[in-house]
């Protein structure tokens, strides 16, 4: 019984292949559809991996807290400018810069800088 079902399936596939050969003798339609499906799937995978990567790198969360960090950094810079003008040593400047860096950068190691604070005498 199983062999007869398989033979029937093979005959249906052969009929469909013969019909496709009649409709598209050179195979251009099948080729075009296949290429579009493959590139469409690749594009969807690229977008999905790109969005997942941005999500796990924290780029979506950074949009909301960026304004707050900028305001904090500006307030700290103004306070430091007043303090540094009262004769602050180089070691103190380095300690302040390191503390600011550790406070403002929650992730630790990163490549992108959200804001740059310079301490000048």
mmCIF file of C-alpha atoms in Angstrom:
data_model
loop_
_atom_site.group_PDB
_atom_site.id
_atom_site.type_symbol
_atom_site.label_atom_id
_atom_site.label_comp_id
_atom_site.label_asym_id
_atom_site.label_seq_id
_atom_site.Cartn_x
_atom_site.Cartn_y
_atom_site.Cartn_z
ATOM 1 C CA UNK A 1 0.000 0.000 0.000
ATOM 2 C CA UNK A 2 2.792 2.384 0.908
ATOM 3 C CA UNK A 3 4.579 1.737 -2.379
ATOM 4 C CA UNK A 4 1.467 2.623 -4.365
ATOM 5 C CA UNK A 5 1.127 5.933 -2.488
ATOM 6 C CA UNK A 6 4.743 6.758 -3.201
ATOM 7 C CA UNK A 7 4.292 5.916 -6.896
ATOM 8 C CA UNK A 8 1.240 8.203 -7.003
ATOM 9 C CA UNK A 9 3.269 11.012 -5.425
ATOM 10 C CA UNK A 10 6.044 10.500 -7.953
ATOM 11 C CA UNK A 11 3.543 10.656 -10.811
ATOM 12 C CA UNK A 12 2.051 13.917 -9.453
ATOM 13 C CA UNK A 13 5.513 15.453 -9.161
ATOM 14 C CA UNK A 14 6.324 14.371 -12.721
ATOM 15 C CA UNK A 15 3.079 15.910 -13.991
ATOM 16 C CA UNK A 16 3.799 19.192 -12.198
ATOM 17 C CA UNK A 17 7.351 19.261 -13.568
ATOM 18 C CA UNK A 18 6.034 18.668 -17.105
ATOM 19 C CA UNK A 19 3.504 21.476 -16.647
ATOM 20 C CA UNK A 20 6.245 23.843 -15.432
ATOM 21 C CA UNK A 21 8.402 22.902 -18.430
ATOM 22 C CA UNK A 22 5.514 23.800 -20.734
ATOM 23 C CA UNK A 23 4.793 27.114 -18.998
ATOM 24 C CA UNK A 24 8.423 28.219 -18.528
ATOM 25 C CA UNK A 25 10.689 26.303 -20.924
ATOM 26 C CA UNK A 26 13.911 28.160 -20.021
ATOM 27 C CA UNK A 27 13.321 28.231 -16.256
ATOM 28 C CA UNK A 28 13.584 32.025 -15.921
ATOM 29 C CA UNK A 29 10.486 32.366 -13.718
ATOM 30 C CA UNK A 30 11.621 29.643 -11.349
ATOM 31 C CA UNK A 31 15.112 31.144 -11.188
ATOM 32 C CA UNK A 32 13.816 34.658 -10.520
ATOM 33 C CA UNK A 33 11.444 33.501 -7.790
ATOM 34 C CA UNK A 34 14.178 31.395 -6.154
ATOM 35 C CA UNK A 35 16.695 34.246 -6.144
ATOM 36 C CA UNK A 36 14.122 36.686 -4.716
ATOM 37 C CA UNK A 37 13.169 34.271 -1.950
ATOM 38 C CA UNK A 38 16.807 33.678 -0.980
ATOM 39 C CA UNK A 39 17.753 37.363 -0.941
ATOM 40 C CA UNK A 40 14.544 38.261 0.892
ATOM 41 C CA UNK A 41 15.335 35.704 3.575
ATOM 42 C CA UNK A 42 18.908 37.007 3.850
ATOM 43 C CA UNK A 43 17.633 40.576 4.216
ATOM 44 C CA UNK A 44 15.198 39.546 6.951
ATOM 45 C CA UNK A 45 17.949 37.665 8.800
ATOM 46 C CA UNK A 46 20.296 40.647 8.533
ATOM 47 C CA UNK A 47 17.679 43.024 9.951
ATOM 48 C CA UNK A 48 16.798 40.608 12.757
ATOM 49 C CA UNK A 49 20.437 40.103 13.790
ATOM 50 C CA UNK A 50 21.091 43.854 13.528
ATOM 51 C CA UNK A 51 18.143 44.693 15.795
ATOM 52 C CA UNK A 52 19.051 41.958 18.274
ATOM 53 C CA UNK A 53 22.647 43.202 18.357
ATOM 54 C CA UNK A 54 21.531 46.782 18.993
ATOM 55 C CA UNK A 55 19.201 45.606 21.736
ATOM 56 C CA UNK A 56 21.900 43.654 23.568
ATOM 57 C CA UNK A 57 24.471 46.455 23.131
ATOM 58 C CA UNK A 58 22.098 48.848 24.885
ATOM 59 C CA UNK A 59 21.629 51.254 21.988
ATOM 60 C CA UNK A 60 17.865 51.346 22.513
ATOM 61 C CA UNK A 61 18.145 52.076 26.250
ATOM 62 C CA UNK A 62 20.745 54.801 25.649
ATOM 63 C CA UNK A 63 18.303 57.031 23.787
ATOM 64 C CA UNK A 64 16.289 57.834 26.895
ATOM 65 C CA UNK A 65 19.063 58.326 29.413
ATOM 66 C CA UNK A 66 21.414 60.302 27.118
ATOM 67 C CA UNK A 67 19.797 63.654 27.896
ATOM 68 C CA UNK A 68 20.064 63.044 31.637
ATOM 69 C CA UNK A 69 23.749 62.100 31.350
ATOM 70 C CA UNK A 70 24.460 65.229 29.312
ATOM 71 C CA UNK A 71 22.817 67.419 31.949
ATOM 72 C CA UNK A 72 24.741 65.693 34.736
ATOM 73 C CA UNK A 73 27.991 65.999 32.820
ATOM 74 C CA UNK A 74 27.393 69.716 32.202
ATOM 75 C CA UNK A 75 26.654 70.349 35.883
ATOM 76 C CA UNK A 76 29.747 68.406 36.945
ATOM 77 C CA UNK A 77 31.872 70.254 34.394
ATOM 78 C CA UNK A 78 30.720 73.632 35.752
ATOM 79 C CA UNK A 79 31.448 72.558 39.326
ATOM 80 C CA UNK A 80 34.849 71.198 38.345
ATOM 81 C CA UNK A 81 35.720 74.375 36.479
ATOM 82 C CA UNK A 82 35.185 76.354 39.656
ATOM 83 C CA UNK A 83 37.157 73.829 41.727
ATOM 84 C CA UNK A 84 40.041 73.583 39.272
ATOM 85 C CA UNK A 85 40.430 77.352 39.114
ATOM 86 C CA UNK A 86 41.174 77.249 42.862
ATOM 87 C CA UNK A 87 44.530 75.512 42.146
ATOM 88 C CA UNK A 88 43.832 71.849 41.752
ATOM 89 C CA UNK A 89 46.812 69.529 41.289
ATOM 90 C CA UNK A 90 47.335 67.127 38.390
ATOM 91 C CA UNK A 91 46.739 64.067 40.541
ATOM 92 C CA UNK A 92 43.408 65.456 41.683
ATOM 93 C CA UNK A 93 42.405 66.143 38.092
ATOM 94 C CA UNK A 94 43.250 62.560 37.132
ATOM 95 C CA UNK A 95 41.269 61.191 40.084
ATOM 96 C CA UNK A 96 38.254 63.341 39.202
ATOM 97 C CA UNK A 97 38.430 62.290 35.555
ATOM 98 C CA UNK A 98 38.662 58.593 36.505
ATOM 99 C CA UNK A 99 35.728 58.910 38.912
ATOM 100 C CA UNK A 100 33.622 60.660 36.269
ATOM 101 C CA UNK A 101 34.488 58.017 33.731
ATOM 102 C CA UNK A 102 33.500 55.178 36.042
ATOM 103 C CA UNK A 103 30.310 56.931 37.124
ATOM 104 C CA UNK A 104 29.046 57.870 33.663
ATOM 105 C CA UNK A 105 30.013 54.609 31.937
ATOM 106 C CA UNK A 106 27.944 51.831 33.485
ATOM 107 C CA UNK A 107 28.979 49.129 30.998
ATOM 108 C CA UNK A 108 32.708 49.155 31.670
ATOM 109 C CA UNK A 109 34.542 48.462 28.416
ATOM 110 C CA UNK A 110 33.084 50.042 25.277
ATOM 111 C CA UNK A 111 34.045 51.587 21.960
ATOM 112 C CA UNK A 112 31.528 54.414 21.522
ATOM 113 C CA UNK A 113 31.724 57.573 23.630
ATOM 114 C CA UNK A 114 28.402 59.234 24.419
ATOM 115 C CA UNK A 115 30.055 62.438 25.605
ATOM 116 C CA UNK A 116 33.573 63.690 26.186
ATOM 117 C CA UNK A 117 34.469 65.716 29.251
ATOM 118 C CA UNK A 118 37.779 67.544 29.247
ATOM 119 C CA UNK A 119 39.254 69.054 32.346
ATOM 120 C CA UNK A 120 41.356 72.132 31.719
ATOM 121 C CA UNK A 121 43.126 74.386 34.128
#
